[in-house]
Short mmCIF file of C-alpha atoms and ligand atoms in Angstrom, two decimals:
data_model
loop_
_atom_site.label_atom_id
_atom_site.label_comp_id
_atom_site.label_asym_id
_atom_site.label_seq_id
_atom_site.Cartn_x
_atom_site.Cartn_y
_atom_site.Cartn_z
CA MET A 15 23.00 38.82 42.89
CA LEU A 16 20.34 36.35 41.22
CA ARG A 17 23.07 33.66 41.10
CA LEU A 18 24.60 34.20 44.55
CA ALA A 19 20.82 33.91 46.26
CA LEU A 20 20.40 30.96 44.70
CA ILE A 21 23.83 29.93 46.19
CA VAL A 22 23.30 31.02 49.75
CA LEU A 23 19.76 29.15 49.19
CA LEU A 24 21.20 25.93 48.58
CA VAL A 25 23.66 26.42 50.89
CA LEU A 26 20.60 26.49 53.61
CA LEU A 27 18.76 23.88 52.26
CA ALA A 28 21.59 21.44 52.51
CA ALA A 29 22.30 22.82 56.18
CA VAL A 30 19.11 22.40 57.57
CA PRO A 31 18.36 18.16 57.08
CA ALA A 32 21.81 17.87 58.74
CA LEU A 33 20.66 19.52 62.39
CA ALA A 34 17.71 17.91 62.12
CA GLU A 35 19.40 14.53 61.36
CA GLY A 36 21.01 14.48 64.89
CA ARG A 37 24.65 16.21 63.55
CA GLY A 38 23.04 17.75 66.27
CA ALA A 39 19.24 19.35 66.28
CA VAL A 40 17.45 18.09 69.33
CA PRO A 41 14.37 19.48 71.03
CA LEU A 42 15.13 21.26 73.76
CA ARG A 43 12.90 20.16 76.92
CA ALA A 44 12.21 22.39 79.96
CA GLY A 45 12.06 21.91 83.53
CA ALA A 46 8.76 24.34 84.05
CA ALA A 47 7.62 24.48 80.73
CA GLY A 48 4.87 24.79 77.66
CA GLN A 49 5.87 24.55 74.38
CA LYS A 50 3.83 25.84 71.61
CA ASP A 51 5.26 25.85 67.67
CA ALA A 52 8.39 23.97 68.75
CA VAL A 53 9.15 27.12 71.13
CA GLN A 54 9.81 26.14 74.69
CA THR A 55 9.16 28.65 77.15
CA VAL A 56 10.69 28.39 80.78
CA ARG A 57 9.15 30.82 82.91
CA GLY A 58 10.55 32.22 86.69
CA GLY A 59 13.49 32.38 87.98
CA THR A 60 14.98 29.33 88.98
CA ALA A 61 13.40 26.94 85.69
CA ALA A 62 15.72 24.76 84.46
CA VAL A 63 16.23 23.84 81.09
CA ALA A 64 17.18 20.06 80.61
CA PRO A 65 20.20 19.37 78.84
CA THR A 66 20.73 16.35 76.70
CA ARG A 67 23.44 13.79 76.55
CA GLY A 68 25.49 11.16 75.41
CA ALA A 69 27.41 11.92 72.79
CA ALA A 70 30.59 14.76 73.02
CA PHE A 71 29.92 18.07 71.36
CA ASP A 72 31.53 21.54 71.42
CA GLY A 73 28.96 24.19 71.86
CA VAL A 74 25.78 24.53 71.09
CA THR A 75 23.69 27.46 69.90
CA ALA A 76 20.31 28.04 70.99
CA ARG A 77 17.53 31.10 69.58
CA MET A 78 16.05 32.95 72.47
CA ARG A 79 14.40 35.97 73.41
CA LEU A 80 12.75 37.30 76.90
CA ALA A 81 8.48 37.67 76.98
CA GLY A 82 6.14 38.96 80.00
CA ARG A 83 5.24 42.60 80.07
CA ARG A 84 7.95 43.44 82.64
CA CYS A 85 10.38 42.13 81.21
CA ARG A 86 13.16 43.66 79.26
CA ARG A 87 16.19 42.37 80.21
CA GLY A 88 17.76 38.86 81.76
CA ALA A 89 20.09 36.49 81.46
CA VAL A 90 20.64 33.27 81.06
CA VAL A 91 23.43 31.11 82.90
CA ALA A 92 24.46 28.50 80.24
CA LEU A 93 25.55 25.29 82.15
CA ALA A 94 27.80 22.76 80.31
CA ASP A 95 28.17 19.51 81.72
CA GLY A 96 26.16 20.94 85.27
CA ARG A 97 28.90 23.60 85.70
CA ARG A 98 28.16 27.37 85.18
CA ALA A 99 29.93 27.74 81.52
CA GLY A 100 28.84 31.64 81.07
CA VAL A 101 26.13 34.33 80.99
CA ARG A 102 24.67 35.28 77.72
CA ARG A 103 22.50 38.62 78.26
CA VAL A 104 19.06 38.19 76.61
CA GLY A 105 16.66 40.72 75.29
CA THR A 106 13.01 40.97 73.46
CA ARG A 107 14.13 40.18 70.60
CA TRP A 108 15.37 37.10 68.74
CA ARG A 109 18.50 36.19 68.78
CA THR A 110 20.75 33.34 68.56
CA HIS A 111 23.57 32.88 71.06
CA ARG A 112 26.28 30.32 71.19
CA LEU A 113 28.12 28.42 74.03
CA ARG A 114 31.35 26.46 73.01
CA ALA A 115 32.56 24.22 75.36
CA ARG A 116 35.17 21.81 74.25
CA GLY A 117 34.15 17.89 75.27
CA THR A 118 30.60 18.95 76.47
CA ARG A 119 28.39 16.63 77.10
CA SER A 120 25.33 18.07 78.89
CA PHE A 121 23.99 21.49 78.41
CA GLY A 122 21.36 23.46 79.72
CA VAL A 123 20.04 27.27 80.51
CA ARG A 124 18.65 29.06 84.09
CA LEU A 125 17.09 31.90 83.28
CA ARG A 126 17.54 34.82 85.97
CA ALA A 127 15.58 37.65 85.48
CA PRO A 128 11.95 38.89 87.30
CA ALA A 129 9.74 35.84 88.57
CA ARG A 130 7.27 36.93 85.58
CA CYS A 131 9.55 36.66 82.72
CA SER A 132 9.25 33.55 80.53
CA LEU A 133 12.25 32.69 78.19
CA LEU A 134 11.76 31.21 75.23
CA VAL A 135 13.96 28.75 73.36
CA GLY A 136 13.56 27.65 69.53
CA ARG A 137 16.24 26.34 67.49
CA PHE A 138 18.64 24.85 69.46
CA ALA A 139 21.39 22.71 68.07
CA LEU A 140 24.39 20.64 69.08
CA LEU A 141 28.03 21.76 67.59
CA PRO A 142 29.45 18.12 67.11
CA ALA A 143 32.77 17.61 68.02
CA GLY A 144 35.27 17.87 65.95
CA GLY A 145 33.76 20.12 63.64
CA GLU A 146 31.60 18.58 60.93
CA ARG A 147 31.96 15.35 61.39
CA GLU A 148 29.22 12.90 63.28
CA ALA A 149 29.67 13.37 66.74
CA ALA A 150 31.49 11.01 68.14
CA ALA A 151 31.09 8.27 71.31
CA PRO A 152 31.32 9.80 74.84
CA ALA A 153 34.93 8.95 75.98
CA PRO A 154 35.22 7.65 79.02
CA ALA A 155 37.49 10.32 80.15
CA GLY A 156 37.36 13.90 79.38
CA ASP A 157 39.86 15.76 77.11
CA ALA A 158 41.61 12.16 76.59
CA PRO A 159 43.36 12.36 73.12
CA ALA A 160 41.24 10.81 70.17
CA GLU A 161 43.32 7.90 70.13
CA ALA A 162 41.39 4.59 71.69
CA PRO A 163 43.68 2.22 73.73
CA ALA A 164 43.67 -1.03 72.68
CA PRO A 165 41.12 -2.61 74.27
CA ALA A 166 42.38 -4.68 77.68
CA PRO A 167 41.56 -8.53 78.25
CA ALA A 168 38.72 -8.87 80.53
CA PRO A 169 39.57 -9.39 83.98
CA ALA A 170 38.60 -13.13 85.15
CA ARG A 171 35.59 -13.53 87.68
CA THR A 172 37.19 -13.36 91.51
CA ALA A 173 34.07 -14.34 93.40
CA PRO A 174 30.70 -15.00 93.15
CA VAL A 175 27.62 -12.80 91.62
CA VAL A 176 25.78 -12.47 95.29
CA LEU A 177 22.01 -13.02 94.24
CA GLY A 178 19.04 -11.02 95.87
CA ALA A 179 16.01 -9.64 96.13
CA ALA A 180 13.87 -6.76 96.96
CA VAL A 181 11.95 -7.01 100.06
CA ASP A 182 8.68 -5.97 100.94
CA ALA A 183 8.46 -4.94 104.80
CA ALA A 184 4.02 -5.83 104.89
CA SER A 185 4.60 -9.40 102.80
CA LEU A 186 7.41 -10.28 106.04
CA ASP A 187 5.00 -9.91 108.40
CA GLY A 188 1.93 -11.35 106.85
CA ALA A 189 2.24 -13.86 104.15
CA PRO A 190 3.68 -17.27 105.70
CA GLY A 191 6.27 -18.43 103.81
CA TYR A 192 8.12 -15.42 102.38
CA ALA A 193 10.66 -14.72 104.94
CA GLY A 194 11.85 -18.13 104.92
CA THR A 195 12.14 -18.35 101.11
CA PHE A 196 14.10 -15.15 101.20
CA LEU A 197 16.08 -16.39 103.75
CA ALA A 198 16.59 -19.76 101.95
CA ASN A 199 17.71 -18.38 98.95
CA PHE A 200 19.15 -14.97 98.59
CA SER A 201 22.28 -13.39 100.19
CA SER A 202 21.04 -9.56 99.89
CA LEU A 203 18.20 -7.64 100.23
CA THR A 204 16.91 -4.45 99.00
CA ALA A 205 13.96 -2.57 100.44
CA GLU A 206 11.22 -2.37 97.98
CA ASN A 207 9.63 1.40 99.03
CA GLU A 208 10.57 1.87 102.38
CA MET A 209 13.93 3.69 102.14
CA LYS A 210 12.68 5.81 99.64
CA MET A 211 12.33 9.45 100.40
CA GLU A 212 8.56 9.07 100.59
CA ALA A 213 9.19 6.79 103.54
CA LEU A 214 11.70 8.35 105.49
CA GLN A 215 11.23 12.01 105.56
CA PRO A 216 7.02 12.66 105.57
CA ARG A 217 7.34 16.02 107.00
CA PRO A 218 9.97 18.42 106.32
CA GLY A 219 12.80 17.66 107.83
CA GLN A 220 11.15 14.86 109.80
CA TYR A 221 12.79 11.42 109.31
CA ASP A 222 10.93 8.08 110.29
CA PHE A 223 13.08 5.50 110.36
CA LYS A 224 10.76 2.65 112.15
CA VAL A 225 10.10 0.45 109.39
CA ALA A 226 13.36 0.86 107.20
CA ASP A 227 15.10 0.40 110.43
CA ARG A 228 13.25 -3.36 111.23
CA LEU A 229 13.96 -4.66 107.81
CA VAL A 230 17.86 -3.29 108.64
CA ALA A 231 18.16 -5.43 111.68
CA PHE A 232 16.03 -8.31 110.16
CA ALA A 233 18.86 -8.78 107.14
CA LYS A 234 21.65 -7.78 109.86
CA THR A 235 20.44 -11.09 112.35
CA ASN A 236 20.13 -13.26 109.12
CA GLY A 237 23.95 -12.38 108.16
CA LYS A 238 22.16 -11.16 104.71
CA ARG A 239 23.68 -7.70 102.93
CA ILE A 240 21.62 -4.95 102.52
CA HIS A 241 21.67 -2.76 98.77
CA GLY A 242 19.94 0.96 100.03
CA HIS A 243 17.42 2.19 97.31
CA VAL A 244 17.10 4.54 96.62
CA LEU A 245 18.44 8.55 98.23
CA ILE A 246 16.82 10.93 95.37
CA TRP A 247 14.36 9.83 92.53
CA ASN A 248 11.92 11.74 91.03
CA GLN A 249 8.96 9.33 91.89
CA GLN A 250 7.96 8.34 95.40
CA ALA A 251 8.80 11.67 96.46
CA PRO A 252 6.84 12.85 100.12
CA ARG A 253 4.37 15.28 99.27
CA TRP A 254 5.03 18.17 100.42
CA LEU A 255 7.56 18.62 97.97
CA SER A 256 5.91 16.61 95.07
CA GLU A 257 2.90 18.56 94.88
CA ALA A 258 4.01 21.99 95.97
CA SER A 259 6.33 21.55 92.50
CA ALA A 260 3.47 19.62 90.57
CA LEU A 261 1.27 23.01 91.57
CA GLU A 262 4.16 25.06 90.37
CA GLN A 263 4.86 23.76 87.04
CA LEU A 264 1.06 23.82 86.27
CA THR A 265 0.60 27.73 87.58
CA GLY A 266 3.87 28.78 86.89
CA GLU A 267 3.19 31.02 89.80
CA GLY A 268 6.13 31.40 92.85
CA ALA A 269 8.51 28.41 93.04
CA PRO A 270 7.51 26.96 96.30
CA TYR A 271 11.05 26.33 97.22
CA SER A 272 14.48 28.28 95.85
CA ARG A 273 17.17 26.16 94.50
CA ASP A 274 19.06 27.01 96.78
CA GLU A 275 16.55 25.67 99.66
CA LEU A 276 15.52 22.36 97.33
CA LEU A 277 19.38 21.76 97.43
CA ALA A 278 19.51 21.89 101.29
CA ILE A 279 16.74 19.52 101.39
CA LEU A 280 18.44 17.70 99.00
CA ARG A 281 22.07 17.51 100.74
CA ASP A 282 20.11 17.14 104.47
CA HIS A 283 18.13 13.72 103.09
CA VAL A 284 21.19 12.78 101.45
CA SER A 285 23.57 12.96 104.37
CA THR A 286 21.23 11.86 106.92
CA VAL A 287 20.00 8.41 105.21
CA THR A 288 23.92 7.73 104.17
CA ALA A 289 24.96 8.69 107.75
CA ARG A 290 22.43 6.80 109.92
CA TYR A 291 23.05 3.71 108.52
CA ALA A 292 26.74 4.04 107.07
CA GLU A 293 27.28 1.14 109.53
CA ASP A 294 24.87 -1.46 107.57
CA ILE A 295 24.73 -0.85 104.33
CA GLY A 296 27.71 -0.78 101.90
CA HIS A 297 25.90 -0.28 98.74
CA TRP A 298 23.66 3.25 97.65
CA ASP A 299 21.43 3.41 94.97
CA VAL A 300 22.04 7.52 94.72
CA VAL A 301 20.34 8.56 92.15
CA ASN A 302 17.33 6.26 90.34
CA GLU A 303 16.45 7.06 87.05
CA ALA A 304 17.57 10.78 85.88
CA LEU A 305 17.28 10.41 81.93
CA THR A 306 14.86 9.48 79.46
CA PRO A 307 14.69 7.06 76.33
CA ASP A 308 16.22 9.53 74.16
CA GLY A 309 19.02 9.98 76.74
CA SER A 310 17.83 14.16 78.12
CA TYR A 311 17.43 14.63 81.56
CA LYS A 312 14.17 13.40 82.98
CA PRO A 313 11.46 16.20 84.21
CA GLY A 314 10.87 16.10 87.72
CA LEU A 315 10.67 17.94 90.77
CA TRP A 316 14.64 17.72 91.26
CA LEU A 317 15.83 18.96 87.11
CA ASP A 318 13.22 21.50 87.52
CA GLY A 319 13.94 23.59 90.76
CA ILE A 320 17.93 22.86 90.78
CA GLY A 321 19.13 22.02 86.98
CA PRO A 322 21.17 18.71 85.94
CA GLU A 323 23.58 19.05 88.39
CA TYR A 324 21.45 17.65 91.13
CA VAL A 325 22.82 14.40 90.52
CA THR A 326 26.00 15.23 91.20
CA GLU A 327 25.15 17.33 94.44
CA ALA A 328 23.06 13.97 95.44
CA PHE A 329 26.71 11.82 94.80
CA ARG A 330 28.67 14.54 96.57
CA ALA A 331 26.61 14.76 99.75
CA ALA A 332 26.52 10.88 100.34
CA ARG A 333 30.40 10.46 99.73
CA ALA A 334 30.99 13.17 102.25
CA ALA A 335 28.49 11.52 104.43
CA ASP A 336 29.77 7.77 104.33
CA PRO A 337 32.97 7.89 102.35
CA ASP A 338 33.10 3.84 102.94
CA ALA A 339 30.08 3.65 101.14
CA LYS A 340 29.67 2.26 97.30
CA LEU A 341 27.79 4.60 95.43
CA CYS A 342 25.45 3.20 92.58
CA TYR A 343 23.71 5.29 89.85
CA ASN A 344 19.93 2.74 88.68
CA GLU A 345 18.23 3.44 85.11
CA ILE A 346 15.37 1.48 83.78
CA GLY A 347 15.71 0.31 80.46
CA ALA A 348 19.54 1.00 79.82
CA GLU A 349 20.37 -2.58 80.02
CA VAL A 350 21.30 -2.79 76.17
CA ALA A 351 22.69 -0.14 73.41
CA GLY A 352 20.90 2.74 72.48
CA PRO A 353 20.68 6.77 73.30
CA LEU A 354 19.99 5.84 77.18
CA ALA A 355 22.47 3.73 77.16
CA ASP A 356 25.13 5.97 75.44
CA ALA A 357 23.67 8.47 77.83
CA VAL A 358 24.12 6.47 81.17
CA PHE A 359 27.68 5.84 80.16
CA GLY A 360 28.21 9.24 79.95
CA LEU A 361 26.87 10.34 82.93
CA VAL A 362 28.82 7.40 84.78
CA ALA A 363 31.81 8.85 82.82
CA ASP A 364 31.83 11.95 84.35
CA LEU A 365 30.87 11.07 87.89
CA ARG A 366 33.70 8.60 87.68
CA ARG A 367 36.53 11.10 87.04
CA GLU A 368 35.03 12.89 90.54
CA GLY A 369 35.37 9.87 91.88
CA LEU A 370 31.96 10.54 93.08
CA ILE A 371 30.54 6.69 91.97
CA ASP A 372 31.42 2.75 92.24
CA CYS A 373 28.33 1.39 90.37
CA VAL A 374 25.86 0.91 88.26
CA GLY A 375 22.48 -0.57 88.74
CA PHE A 376 20.62 -1.67 85.41
CA GLN A 377 16.98 -2.92 86.38
CA MET A 378 15.54 -5.35 84.30
CA HIS A 379 12.23 -5.15 83.58
CA VAL A 380 12.08 -7.45 80.44
CA SER A 381 8.73 -8.40 78.91
CA ALA A 382 8.35 -11.83 77.84
CA ALA A 383 7.14 -9.87 74.84
CA THR A 384 9.83 -8.11 73.94
CA PRO A 385 13.90 -10.04 75.37
CA PRO A 386 16.80 -9.15 75.15
CA SER A 387 19.18 -11.04 73.30
CA GLN A 388 22.47 -12.17 75.55
CA ASP A 389 24.85 -10.75 73.34
CA ALA A 390 23.54 -7.59 73.46
CA VAL A 391 22.99 -7.38 77.52
CA ARG A 392 26.50 -9.50 77.97
CA GLN A 393 28.66 -6.26 75.46
CA ASN A 394 26.53 -3.43 77.45
CA LEU A 395 27.81 -4.52 80.78
CA GLU A 396 31.38 -4.93 79.12
CA ARG A 397 31.52 -1.19 78.02
CA PHE A 398 30.36 0.13 81.16
CA ALA A 399 33.12 -2.23 82.50
CA THR A 400 35.73 0.01 80.89
CA LEU A 401 34.73 2.61 83.57
CA GLY A 402 36.27 0.21 86.14
CA VAL A 403 32.98 0.31 87.96
CA GLU A 404 30.46 -2.32 89.73
CA LEU A 405 27.48 -3.52 87.29
CA HIS A 406 24.39 -4.59 88.97
CA VAL A 407 21.02 -6.40 87.40
CA SER A 408 19.42 -4.22 90.19
CA GLU A 409 15.51 -5.23 89.87
CA MET A 410 14.84 -8.42 87.38
CA ASP A 411 11.45 -9.21 86.58
CA VAL A 412 10.08 -11.12 83.88
CA ASP A 413 6.69 -10.35 83.27
CA VAL A 414 4.41 -12.89 81.28
CA SER A 415 1.31 -11.16 80.53
CA LYS A 416 2.15 -10.69 77.02
CA ILE A 417 3.40 -13.88 75.79
CA ALA A 418 1.02 -16.51 74.08
CA GLY A 419 0.71 -20.23 75.70
CA ASP A 420 0.09 -22.46 78.50
CA ASP A 421 1.73 -22.06 81.68
CA ALA A 422 4.72 -24.77 80.86
CA THR A 423 5.22 -22.89 78.11
CA ARG A 424 5.47 -19.48 79.46
CA PHE A 425 6.99 -20.22 82.24
CA ALA A 426 10.17 -22.05 79.77
CA GLU A 427 10.80 -18.58 77.96
CA GLN A 428 10.78 -16.71 81.09
CA ALA A 429 13.67 -19.26 82.38
CA ARG A 430 15.52 -18.59 79.11
CA ILE A 431 15.31 -15.13 79.40
CA PHE A 432 16.15 -14.97 83.37
CA GLY A 433 19.00 -17.03 82.20
CA LEU A 434 20.51 -15.30 79.22
CA VAL A 435 20.58 -12.38 81.69
CA ALA A 436 22.12 -14.54 84.41
CA ARG A 437 24.55 -15.72 82.21
CA ALA A 438 25.86 -12.98 80.79
CA CYS A 439 26.06 -10.97 84.72
CA HIS A 440 28.49 -13.84 84.88
CA ALA A 441 30.57 -13.56 81.36
CA VAL A 442 31.27 -9.99 83.09
CA ALA A 443 33.41 -10.08 85.76
CA ALA A 444 32.50 -5.77 86.92
CA CYS A 445 29.01 -8.01 87.14
CA THR A 446 28.84 -8.53 90.76
CA ARG A 447 25.25 -8.26 91.72
CA PHE A 448 21.82 -9.61 90.55
CA THR A 449 18.58 -9.12 92.13
CA THR A 450 14.94 -9.58 91.23
CA TRP A 451 12.51 -7.43 92.29
CA GLY A 452 10.78 -9.16 94.37
CA PHE A 453 10.79 -13.16 94.33
CA THR A 454 7.38 -14.38 94.43
CA ASP A 455 4.67 -14.07 92.66
CA ALA A 456 2.26 -13.19 95.44
CA SER A 457 4.16 -10.00 95.75
CA THR A 458 4.60 -7.97 92.53
CA TRP A 459 4.63 -4.44 91.61
CA LEU A 460 3.17 -5.75 87.86
CA GLY A 461 0.54 -7.23 89.05
CA GLU A 462 -1.48 -10.25 89.25
CA THR A 463 -0.91 -11.33 85.46
CA ALA A 464 2.26 -10.33 85.32
CA ARG A 465 3.49 -13.86 87.07
CA PRO A 466 7.06 -12.28 86.79
CA LEU A 467 9.24 -13.97 89.53
CA PRO A 468 11.26 -16.83 89.95
CA PHE A 469 9.20 -18.22 92.46
CA ASP A 470 4.94 -18.62 92.68
CA GLY A 471 2.74 -17.42 94.68
CA ALA A 472 2.97 -20.63 97.10
CA PHE A 473 6.17 -20.26 97.24
CA GLN A 474 7.60 -23.25 94.97
CA PRO A 475 10.62 -22.26 92.32
CA LYS A 476 9.49 -21.89 88.99
CA PRO A 477 11.85 -23.26 85.68
CA ALA A 478 13.37 -19.40 86.30
CA TRP A 479 14.64 -20.39 89.50
CA ASN A 480 16.58 -23.46 88.17
CA ALA A 481 18.19 -20.44 84.97
CA ILE A 482 19.31 -17.99 87.28
CA LEU A 483 21.15 -20.38 89.70
CA ALA A 484 22.72 -22.36 86.84
CA GLY A 485 23.45 -18.83 84.37
CA LEU A 486 25.00 -17.30 87.86
CA SER A 487 27.46 -20.33 87.61
CA GLY A 488 28.06 -19.79 84.30
CA SER A 489 26.27 -22.51 82.93
C1 LIG B 25 8.43 0.25 92.60
C2 LIG B 25 7.53 -0.56 93.98
O1 LIG B 25 8.34 -2.08 93.63
C3 LIG B 25 6.35 -0.61 93.96
O2 LIG B 25 5.67 -1.02 95.12
C4 LIG B 25 5.70 1.09 93.91
O3 LIG B 25 4.39 1.04 93.86
C5 LIG B 25 6.45 1.49 93.29
O4 LIG B 25 7.86 1.50 92.66
N1 LIG B 25 12.28 1.09 89.79
C6 LIG B 25 12.54 1.33 91.09
C7 LIG B 25 11.69 0.84 91.76
O5 LIG B 25 13.67 1.98 91.34
O6 LIG B 25 11.93 1.23 92.63
C8 LIG B 25 10.14 0.91 91.13
O7 LIG B 25 9.72 -0.42 92.77
C9 LIG B 25 10.02 -0.04 90.35
C10 LIG B 25 10.65 0.51 89.26
#
């Protein structure tokens, strides 16, 4: 008997580190959540627990129970890859619930119980794909066989990379030299802020297109393309949406909008804006920055209120409203391999399978103190190119405030970094656009000391400018 107990103990001890080291154990993150002693709490009827993404797995186990005085019974709706994968009854005692869904890459739960119920989620573990093996890298096609096809030869570039910049409407009106420098040097315009939801829908259901229309007219008159930025993002959402959601998170009381209402708001915004500019805007960033560096979904108003499927819903609405537009997912910090790049890859592969996505933007906000290598950027682009989507460097700037040396030294390093990214983009035929986030150090979101752009404050080209032109021409 004693021997048997010892064996059981040893088996348990062996299993714990395997879970802790990512044979699957990942912390669950809750949308409207508090966290205590590693137990996460989800309150109310609509809160979502954000899933993890990235590697394929065959299911999850989670210890769960309901809490709250008036809370006896409830159910969690288990979501695998954004779809309903089952309903589990949950009571007030701890129980381990198991959900199996082969080839799953994301998992979440939604609580269905009286509004004052809380769902406590204790240990949560992924069951890696293929039983005891390490979880496999995400495969581009759903249940495709494990055999990897021989890599196809990379296609040759057939068109030059489009060079663009973010433009800010106030500077366009104000600073002499600003418009001229943009027009003389760039062929694509991204609105830095003017097409974000807070700008376009300042009051519920009331749209204000004045400033965005002016930017569109400016681009069209001057023969520039427009890259639409951005339809759905947790940030720069209007106050009537984001503050209501923040209040709900703080108090846990009464969600301001039901899940259905929030979905209706999302669909209305996406379809109104894409339909309005269907003639003028060829590419849209449909969703921005949905994921975190560890590859889980980023908490925020859309995830909390709708669940991870808000991403697919946004793409569906955009596709329906403007079937000709190319639809992009845009991410920060995913420019080289790692958990975030893996998660973006999995998400894009899923959307691609449904025919909902055409392009991926890598923002490329770089600090000169921690530059990526050309090989790392190129390899990441090559990997995404296998998904058959266009790739964009969508918001590049290189902050030099954290490196030593005089201006000449710092700008030379900045030029080297812009150059290596431009070369990496040129080297991968799927990389079709290279956009800088602003173009003059006189107008940058990073503040005065960053001097992150290829033209100085007086609109003179810095070494970075030649490095970009050379890199994009393949030299
Ligand atoms: C920035 C703008 O440049 C700022 O003016 C604004 O205050 C905040 O947003 N990722 C994005 C961009 O996708 O929209 C952000 O732009 C920079 C980071």
